[in-house]
mmCIF file of C-alpha atoms and ligand atoms in Angstrom:
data_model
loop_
_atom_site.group_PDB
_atom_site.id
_atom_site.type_symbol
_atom_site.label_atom_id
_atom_site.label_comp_id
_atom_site.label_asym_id
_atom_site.label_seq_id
_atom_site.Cartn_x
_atom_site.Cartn_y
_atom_site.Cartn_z
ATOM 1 C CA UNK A 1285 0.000 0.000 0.000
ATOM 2 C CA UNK A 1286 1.516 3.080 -0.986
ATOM 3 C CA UNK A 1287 0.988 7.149 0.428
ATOM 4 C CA UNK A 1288 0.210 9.326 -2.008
ATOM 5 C CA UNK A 1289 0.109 13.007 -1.495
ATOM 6 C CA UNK A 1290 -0.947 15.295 -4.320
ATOM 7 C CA UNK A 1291 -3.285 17.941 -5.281
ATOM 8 C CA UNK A 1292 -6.695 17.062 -6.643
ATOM 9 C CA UNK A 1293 -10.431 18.759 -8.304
ATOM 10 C CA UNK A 1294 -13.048 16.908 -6.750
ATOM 11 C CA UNK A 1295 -15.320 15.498 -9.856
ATOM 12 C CA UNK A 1296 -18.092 14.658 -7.996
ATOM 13 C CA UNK A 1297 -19.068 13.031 -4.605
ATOM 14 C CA UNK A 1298 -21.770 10.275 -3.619
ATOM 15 C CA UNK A 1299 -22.859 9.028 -0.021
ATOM 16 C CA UNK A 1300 -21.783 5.626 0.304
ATOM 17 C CA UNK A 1301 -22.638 4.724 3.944
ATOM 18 C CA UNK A 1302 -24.400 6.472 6.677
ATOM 19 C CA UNK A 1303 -21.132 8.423 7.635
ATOM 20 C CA UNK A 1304 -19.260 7.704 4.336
ATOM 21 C CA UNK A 1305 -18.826 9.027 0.438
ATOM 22 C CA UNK A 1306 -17.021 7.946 -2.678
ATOM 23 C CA UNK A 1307 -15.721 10.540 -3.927
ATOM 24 C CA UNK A 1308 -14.160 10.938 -7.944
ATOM 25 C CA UNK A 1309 -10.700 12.986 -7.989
ATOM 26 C CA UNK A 1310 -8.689 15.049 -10.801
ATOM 27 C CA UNK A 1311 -5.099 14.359 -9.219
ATOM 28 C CA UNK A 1312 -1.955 16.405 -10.286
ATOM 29 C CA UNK A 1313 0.065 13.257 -9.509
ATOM 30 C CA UNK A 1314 -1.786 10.210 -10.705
ATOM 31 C CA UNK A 1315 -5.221 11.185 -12.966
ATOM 32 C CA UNK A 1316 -8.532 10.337 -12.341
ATOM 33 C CA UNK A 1317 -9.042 8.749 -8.543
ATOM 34 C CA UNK A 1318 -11.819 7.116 -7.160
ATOM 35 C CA UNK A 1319 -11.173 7.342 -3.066
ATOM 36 C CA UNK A 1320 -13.968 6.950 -0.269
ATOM 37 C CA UNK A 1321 -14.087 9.027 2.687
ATOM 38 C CA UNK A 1322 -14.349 7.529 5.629
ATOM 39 C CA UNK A 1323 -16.366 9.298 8.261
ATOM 40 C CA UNK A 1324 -16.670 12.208 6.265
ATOM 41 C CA UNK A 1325 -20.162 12.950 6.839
ATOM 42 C CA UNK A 1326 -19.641 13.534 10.313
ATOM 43 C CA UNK A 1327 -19.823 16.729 11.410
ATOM 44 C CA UNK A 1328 -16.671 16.321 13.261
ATOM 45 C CA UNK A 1329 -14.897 14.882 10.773
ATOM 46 C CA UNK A 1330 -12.056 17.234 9.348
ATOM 47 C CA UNK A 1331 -12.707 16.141 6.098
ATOM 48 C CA UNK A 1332 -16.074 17.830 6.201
ATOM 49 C CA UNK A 1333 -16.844 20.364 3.569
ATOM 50 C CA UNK A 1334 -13.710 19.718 1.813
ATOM 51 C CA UNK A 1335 -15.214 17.419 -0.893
ATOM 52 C CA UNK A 1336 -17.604 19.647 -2.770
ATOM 53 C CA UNK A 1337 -17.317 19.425 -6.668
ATOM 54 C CA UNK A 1338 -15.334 21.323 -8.005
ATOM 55 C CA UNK A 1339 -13.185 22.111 -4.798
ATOM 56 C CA UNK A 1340 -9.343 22.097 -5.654
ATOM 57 C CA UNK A 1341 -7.451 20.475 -2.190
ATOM 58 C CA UNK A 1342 -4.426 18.710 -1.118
ATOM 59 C CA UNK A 1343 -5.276 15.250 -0.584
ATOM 60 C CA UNK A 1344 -3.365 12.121 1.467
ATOM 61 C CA UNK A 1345 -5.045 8.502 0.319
ATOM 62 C CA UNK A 1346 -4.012 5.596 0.377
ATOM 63 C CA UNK A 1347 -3.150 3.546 -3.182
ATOM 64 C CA UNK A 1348 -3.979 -0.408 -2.824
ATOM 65 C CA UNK A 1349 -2.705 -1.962 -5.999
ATOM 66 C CA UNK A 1350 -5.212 -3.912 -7.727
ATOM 67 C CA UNK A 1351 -8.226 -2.426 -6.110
ATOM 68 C CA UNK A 1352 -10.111 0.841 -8.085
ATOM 69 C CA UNK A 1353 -11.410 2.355 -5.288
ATOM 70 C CA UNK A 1354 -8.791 3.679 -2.749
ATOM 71 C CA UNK A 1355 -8.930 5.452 1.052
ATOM 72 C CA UNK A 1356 -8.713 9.181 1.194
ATOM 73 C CA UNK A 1357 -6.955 9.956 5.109
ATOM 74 C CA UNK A 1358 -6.918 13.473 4.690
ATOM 75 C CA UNK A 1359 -8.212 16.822 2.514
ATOM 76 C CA UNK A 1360 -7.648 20.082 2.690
ATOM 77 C CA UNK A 1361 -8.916 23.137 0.736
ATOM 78 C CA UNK A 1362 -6.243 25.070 -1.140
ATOM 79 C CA UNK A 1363 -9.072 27.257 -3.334
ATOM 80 C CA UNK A 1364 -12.659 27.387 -3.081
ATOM 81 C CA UNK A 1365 -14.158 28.719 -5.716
ATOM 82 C CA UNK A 1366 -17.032 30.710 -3.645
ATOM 83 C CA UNK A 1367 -18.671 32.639 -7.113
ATOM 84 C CA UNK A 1368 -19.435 28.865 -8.908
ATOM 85 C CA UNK A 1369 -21.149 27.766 -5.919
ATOM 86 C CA UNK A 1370 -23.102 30.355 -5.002
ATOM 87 C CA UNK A 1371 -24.439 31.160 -8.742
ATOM 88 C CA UNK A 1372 -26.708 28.353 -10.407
ATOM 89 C CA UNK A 1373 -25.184 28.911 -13.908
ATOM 90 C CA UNK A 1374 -21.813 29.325 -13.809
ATOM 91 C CA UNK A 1375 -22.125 26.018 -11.240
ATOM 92 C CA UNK A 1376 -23.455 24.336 -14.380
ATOM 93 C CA UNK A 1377 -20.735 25.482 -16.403
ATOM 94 C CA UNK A 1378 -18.587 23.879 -13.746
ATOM 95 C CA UNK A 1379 -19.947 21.138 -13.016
ATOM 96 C CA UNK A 1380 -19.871 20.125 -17.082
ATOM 97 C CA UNK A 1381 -16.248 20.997 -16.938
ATOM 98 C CA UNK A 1382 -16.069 18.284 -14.055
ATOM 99 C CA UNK A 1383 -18.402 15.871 -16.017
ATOM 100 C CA UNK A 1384 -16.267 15.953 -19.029
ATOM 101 C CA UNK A 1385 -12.931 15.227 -17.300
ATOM 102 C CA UNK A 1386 -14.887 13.026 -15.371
ATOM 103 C CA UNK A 1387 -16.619 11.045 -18.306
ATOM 104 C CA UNK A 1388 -13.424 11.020 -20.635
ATOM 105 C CA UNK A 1389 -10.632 10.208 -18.597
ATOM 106 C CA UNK A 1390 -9.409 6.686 -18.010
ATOM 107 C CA UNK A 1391 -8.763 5.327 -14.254
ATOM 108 C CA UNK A 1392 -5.057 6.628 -12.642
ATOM 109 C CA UNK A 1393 -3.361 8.088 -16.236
ATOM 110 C CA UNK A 1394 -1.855 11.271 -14.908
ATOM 111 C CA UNK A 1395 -2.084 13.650 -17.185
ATOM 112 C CA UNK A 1396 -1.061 16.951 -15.561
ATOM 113 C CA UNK A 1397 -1.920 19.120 -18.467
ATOM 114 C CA UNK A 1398 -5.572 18.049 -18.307
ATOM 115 C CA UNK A 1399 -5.183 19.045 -14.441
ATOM 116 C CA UNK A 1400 -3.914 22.812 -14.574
ATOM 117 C CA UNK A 1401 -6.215 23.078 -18.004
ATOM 118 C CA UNK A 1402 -9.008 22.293 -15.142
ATOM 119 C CA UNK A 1403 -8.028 23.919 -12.897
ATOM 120 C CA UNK A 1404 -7.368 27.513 -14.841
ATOM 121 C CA UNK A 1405 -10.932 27.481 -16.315
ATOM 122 C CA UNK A 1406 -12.866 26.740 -13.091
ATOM 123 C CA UNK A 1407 -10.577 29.677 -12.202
ATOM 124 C CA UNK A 1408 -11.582 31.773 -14.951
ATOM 125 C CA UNK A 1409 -15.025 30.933 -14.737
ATOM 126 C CA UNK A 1410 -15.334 32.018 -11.331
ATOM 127 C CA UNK A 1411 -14.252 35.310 -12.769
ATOM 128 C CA UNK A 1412 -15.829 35.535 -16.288
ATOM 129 C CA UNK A 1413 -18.802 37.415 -16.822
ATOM 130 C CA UNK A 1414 -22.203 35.383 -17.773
ATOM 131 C CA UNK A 1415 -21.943 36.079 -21.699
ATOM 132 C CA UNK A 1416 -18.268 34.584 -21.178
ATOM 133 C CA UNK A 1417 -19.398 31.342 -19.785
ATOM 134 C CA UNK A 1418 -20.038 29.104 -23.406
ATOM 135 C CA UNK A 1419 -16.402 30.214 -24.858
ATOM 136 C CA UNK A 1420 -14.795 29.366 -21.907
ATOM 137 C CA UNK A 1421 -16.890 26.222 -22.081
ATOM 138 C CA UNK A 1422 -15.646 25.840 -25.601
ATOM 139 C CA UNK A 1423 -12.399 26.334 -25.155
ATOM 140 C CA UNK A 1424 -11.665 23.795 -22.673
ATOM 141 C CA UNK A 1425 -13.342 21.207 -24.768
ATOM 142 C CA UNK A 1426 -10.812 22.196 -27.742
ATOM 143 C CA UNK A 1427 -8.277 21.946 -25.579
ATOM 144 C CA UNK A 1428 -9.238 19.013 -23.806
ATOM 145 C CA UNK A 1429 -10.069 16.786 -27.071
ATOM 146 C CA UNK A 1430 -5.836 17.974 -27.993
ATOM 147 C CA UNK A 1431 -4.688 16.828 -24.526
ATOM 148 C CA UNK A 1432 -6.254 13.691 -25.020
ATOM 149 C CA UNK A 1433 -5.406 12.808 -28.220
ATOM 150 C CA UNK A 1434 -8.164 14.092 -30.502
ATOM 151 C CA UNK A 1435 -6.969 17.733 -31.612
ATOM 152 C CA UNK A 1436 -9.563 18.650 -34.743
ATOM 153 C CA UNK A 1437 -7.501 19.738 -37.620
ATOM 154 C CA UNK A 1438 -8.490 23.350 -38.030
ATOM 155 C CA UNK A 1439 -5.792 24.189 -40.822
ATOM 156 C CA UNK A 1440 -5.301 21.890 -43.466
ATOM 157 C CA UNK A 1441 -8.164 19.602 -45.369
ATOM 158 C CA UNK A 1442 -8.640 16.193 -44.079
ATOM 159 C CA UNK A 1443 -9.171 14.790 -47.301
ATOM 160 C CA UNK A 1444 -6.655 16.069 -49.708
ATOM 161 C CA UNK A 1445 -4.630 17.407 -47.258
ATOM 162 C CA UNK A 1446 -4.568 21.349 -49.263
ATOM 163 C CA UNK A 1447 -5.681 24.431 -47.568
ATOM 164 C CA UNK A 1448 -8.983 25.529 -47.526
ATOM 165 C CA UNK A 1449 -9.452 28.531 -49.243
ATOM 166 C CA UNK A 1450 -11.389 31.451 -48.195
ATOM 167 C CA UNK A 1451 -15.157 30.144 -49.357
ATOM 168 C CA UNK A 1452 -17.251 27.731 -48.347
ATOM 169 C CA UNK A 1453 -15.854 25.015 -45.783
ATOM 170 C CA UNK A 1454 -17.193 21.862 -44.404
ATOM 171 C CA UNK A 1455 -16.030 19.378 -41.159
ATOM 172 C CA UNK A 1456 -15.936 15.381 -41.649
ATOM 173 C CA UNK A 1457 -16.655 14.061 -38.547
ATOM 174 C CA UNK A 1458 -14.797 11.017 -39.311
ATOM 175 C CA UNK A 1459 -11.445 12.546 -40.463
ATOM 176 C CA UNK A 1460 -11.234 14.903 -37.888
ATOM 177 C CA UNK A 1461 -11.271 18.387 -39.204
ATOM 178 C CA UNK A 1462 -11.859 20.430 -41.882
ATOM 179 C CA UNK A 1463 -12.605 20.027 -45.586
ATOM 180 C CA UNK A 1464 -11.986 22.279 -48.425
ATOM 181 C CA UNK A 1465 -14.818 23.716 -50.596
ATOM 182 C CA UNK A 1466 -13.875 20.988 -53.708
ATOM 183 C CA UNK A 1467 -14.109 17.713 -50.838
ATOM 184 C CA UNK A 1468 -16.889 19.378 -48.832
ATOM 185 C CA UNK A 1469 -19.203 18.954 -51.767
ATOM 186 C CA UNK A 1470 -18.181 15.412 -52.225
ATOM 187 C CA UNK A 1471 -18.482 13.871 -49.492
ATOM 188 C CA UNK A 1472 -22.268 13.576 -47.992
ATOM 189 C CA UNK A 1473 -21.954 13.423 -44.590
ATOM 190 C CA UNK A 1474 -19.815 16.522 -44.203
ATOM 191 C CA UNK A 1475 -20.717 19.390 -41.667
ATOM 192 C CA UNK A 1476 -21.735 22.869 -43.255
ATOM 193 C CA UNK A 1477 -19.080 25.053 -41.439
ATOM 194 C CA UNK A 1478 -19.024 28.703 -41.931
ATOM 195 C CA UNK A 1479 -15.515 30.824 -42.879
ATOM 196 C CA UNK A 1480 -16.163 32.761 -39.674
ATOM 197 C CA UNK A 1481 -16.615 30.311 -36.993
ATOM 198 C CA UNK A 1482 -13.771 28.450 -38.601
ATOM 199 C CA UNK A 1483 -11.704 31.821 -37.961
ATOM 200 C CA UNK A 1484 -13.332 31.714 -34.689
ATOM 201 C CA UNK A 1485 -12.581 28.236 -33.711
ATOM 202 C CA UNK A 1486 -8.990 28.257 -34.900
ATOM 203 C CA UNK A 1487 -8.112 31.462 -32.317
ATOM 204 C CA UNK A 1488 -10.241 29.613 -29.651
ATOM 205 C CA UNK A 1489 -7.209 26.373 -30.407
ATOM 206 C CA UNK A 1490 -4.700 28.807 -30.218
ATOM 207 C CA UNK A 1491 -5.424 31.246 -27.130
ATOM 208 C CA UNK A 1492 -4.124 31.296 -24.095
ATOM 209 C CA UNK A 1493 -6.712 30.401 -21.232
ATOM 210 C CA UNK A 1494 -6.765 33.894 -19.456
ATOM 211 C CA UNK A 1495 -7.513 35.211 -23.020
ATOM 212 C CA UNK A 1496 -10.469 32.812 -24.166
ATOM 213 C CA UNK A 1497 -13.065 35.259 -22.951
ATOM 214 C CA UNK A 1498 -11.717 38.097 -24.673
ATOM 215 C CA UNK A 1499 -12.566 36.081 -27.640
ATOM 216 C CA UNK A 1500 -16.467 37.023 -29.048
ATOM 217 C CA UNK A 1501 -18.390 34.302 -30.963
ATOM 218 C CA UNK A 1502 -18.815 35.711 -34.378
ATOM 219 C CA UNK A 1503 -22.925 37.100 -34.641
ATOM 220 C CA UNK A 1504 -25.397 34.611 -35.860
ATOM 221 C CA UNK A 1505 -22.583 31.078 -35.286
ATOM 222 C CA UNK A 1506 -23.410 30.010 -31.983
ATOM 223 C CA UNK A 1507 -25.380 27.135 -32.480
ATOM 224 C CA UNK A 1508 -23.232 25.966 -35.691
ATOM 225 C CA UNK A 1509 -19.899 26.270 -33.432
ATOM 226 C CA UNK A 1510 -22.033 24.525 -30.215
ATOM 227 C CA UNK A 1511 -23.620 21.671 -32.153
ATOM 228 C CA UNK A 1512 -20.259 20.986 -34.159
ATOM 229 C CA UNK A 1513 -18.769 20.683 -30.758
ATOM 230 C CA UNK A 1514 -20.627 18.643 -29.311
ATOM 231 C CA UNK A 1515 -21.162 16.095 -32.282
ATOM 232 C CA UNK A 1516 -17.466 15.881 -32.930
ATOM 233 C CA UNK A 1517 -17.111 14.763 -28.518
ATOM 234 C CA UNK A 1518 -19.750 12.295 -29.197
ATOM 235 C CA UNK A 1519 -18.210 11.378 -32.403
ATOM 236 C CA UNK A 1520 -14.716 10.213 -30.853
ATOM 237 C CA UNK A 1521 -15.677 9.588 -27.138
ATOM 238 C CA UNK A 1522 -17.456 6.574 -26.451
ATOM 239 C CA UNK A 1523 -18.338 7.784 -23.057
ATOM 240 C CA UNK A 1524 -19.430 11.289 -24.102
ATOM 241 C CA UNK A 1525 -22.686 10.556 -24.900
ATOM 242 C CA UNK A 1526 -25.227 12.510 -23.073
ATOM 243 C CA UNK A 1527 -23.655 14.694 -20.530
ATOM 244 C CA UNK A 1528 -26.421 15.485 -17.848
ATOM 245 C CA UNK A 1529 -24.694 19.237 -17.364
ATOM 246 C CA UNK A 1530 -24.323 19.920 -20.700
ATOM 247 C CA UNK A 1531 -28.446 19.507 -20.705
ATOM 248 C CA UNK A 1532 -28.978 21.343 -18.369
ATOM 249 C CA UNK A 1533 -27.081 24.476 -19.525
ATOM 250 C CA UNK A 1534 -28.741 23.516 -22.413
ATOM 251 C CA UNK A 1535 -31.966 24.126 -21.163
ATOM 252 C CA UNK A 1536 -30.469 27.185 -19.503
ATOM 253 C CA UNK A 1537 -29.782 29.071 -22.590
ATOM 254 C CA UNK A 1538 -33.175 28.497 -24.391
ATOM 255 C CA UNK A 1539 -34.003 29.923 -20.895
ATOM 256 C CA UNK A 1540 -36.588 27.254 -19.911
ATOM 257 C CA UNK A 1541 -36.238 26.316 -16.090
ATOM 258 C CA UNK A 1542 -34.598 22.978 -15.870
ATOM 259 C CA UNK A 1543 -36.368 20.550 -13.705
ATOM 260 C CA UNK A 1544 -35.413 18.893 -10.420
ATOM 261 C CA UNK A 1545 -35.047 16.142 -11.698
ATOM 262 C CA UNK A 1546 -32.357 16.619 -14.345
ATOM 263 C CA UNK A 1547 -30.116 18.147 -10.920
ATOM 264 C CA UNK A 1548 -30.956 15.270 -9.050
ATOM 265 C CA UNK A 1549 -29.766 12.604 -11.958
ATOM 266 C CA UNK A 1550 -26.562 14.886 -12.738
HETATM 267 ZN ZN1 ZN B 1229 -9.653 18.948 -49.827
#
């Protein structure tokens, strides 16, 4: 049984015995973490509080090899970010953040880009002003998808490998990234993609993460640049699928009032 000590994003949190929960970790040192808390839902227990998605803490657990689910001895807070949870929406920008790092990431594969990439946008969106919330949202998918091995090609056709030129564009799904005009119209199942949220999309790859929200969707490409997104995640992440966050902010935007239920099930 080995000590570990290292900093860690708490993903999410579920009661797992009168006193106990299992709680899913971001760790600087080794990835994605699944620890349980003993006693933690004591009052008394100094643990308390400290486990709140999207807290960032130094933990102490303790790694048994061969078993998934290790014991957490000790947490403490080194940021609290007090704007996402006292604020409904930028909470469910958050908590998708989690849910993505959460739902992508294999078991204990440190990845310590992914971690201060996490750990800078929670940051920024407990600054960033509500109209800031779906680029910064954006921009940690991009950047996510090229930590993990799926960086869309932004530059050069996927098809006949020439640059697009300044007309019509589409996306292939399957090859990764863009088309020129001359393969777009060949090939069926190709994306329409507009010149200017391709502009947009390749400064969003680019940008530094303080900078992302100084970055303003182009007028009318929201929904194109959102849906293209999100299809190319589902596209090349088996576990993507339906993220219950991502619904919910969803629902936010069209500015219906989510229901209970859809908090209680995320
Ligand atoms: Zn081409």
């Amino acid at each position: 049984m080995a000590i570990c000590k290292t900093e860690a994003i708490v993903l999410k949190a579920h009661n797992f015995s009168e006193s106990s929960k299992v709680v899913t970790l971001y760790t600087k040192k080794y990835g994605k973490c699944a620890v349980v808390a003993k006693g933690v839902r004591r009052p008394k227990s100094s643990m308390c509080g400290t486990l709140e998605p999207a807290t960032h803490a130094a933990i102490v657990f303790y790694m048994k090899e061969g078993r998934e689910v290790h014991t957490l001895s000790q947490s403490d807070i080194i940021t609290t970010f007090r704007m996402l949870q006292g604020d409904l929406e930028r909470f469910s920008y958050a908590s998708a953040v989690c849910e993505l790092v959460d739902r992508l990431t294999p078991l204990e594969a440190e990845n310590r880009a992914l971690f201060a990439l996490t750990l800078k946008t929670l940051g920024e969106l407990e600054r960033a002003q509500p109209d800031e919330f779906l680029v910064l949202l954006w921009f940690f998918e991009l950047r996510m998808l090229a930590f993990l091995g799926f960086k869309p090609e932004l530059d050069m056709c996927t098809h006949c490998k020439g640059i697009p030129d300044k007309t019509v564009v589409g996306f292939s799904l399957p090859k990764g990234g863009v088309l020129c005009s001359p393969c777009a119209v060949k090939d069926d199942e190709a994306y329409a993609l507009s010149q200017k949220s391709l502009d947009f999309l390749r400064h969003l790859q680019r940008v530094r993460t303080e900078n992302a929200t100084k970055l303003i969707p182009p007028q009318g490409a929201t929904s194109e640049i959102d849906n293209l997104l999100h299809a190319f995640l589902k596209y090349h992440t088996d576990e993507f699928r339906d993220i219950k966050s991502l619904r919910v902010l969803h629902m936010l935007r069209s500015q219906c009032s989510p229901s209970q239920e859809d908090f209680e099930k995320s």
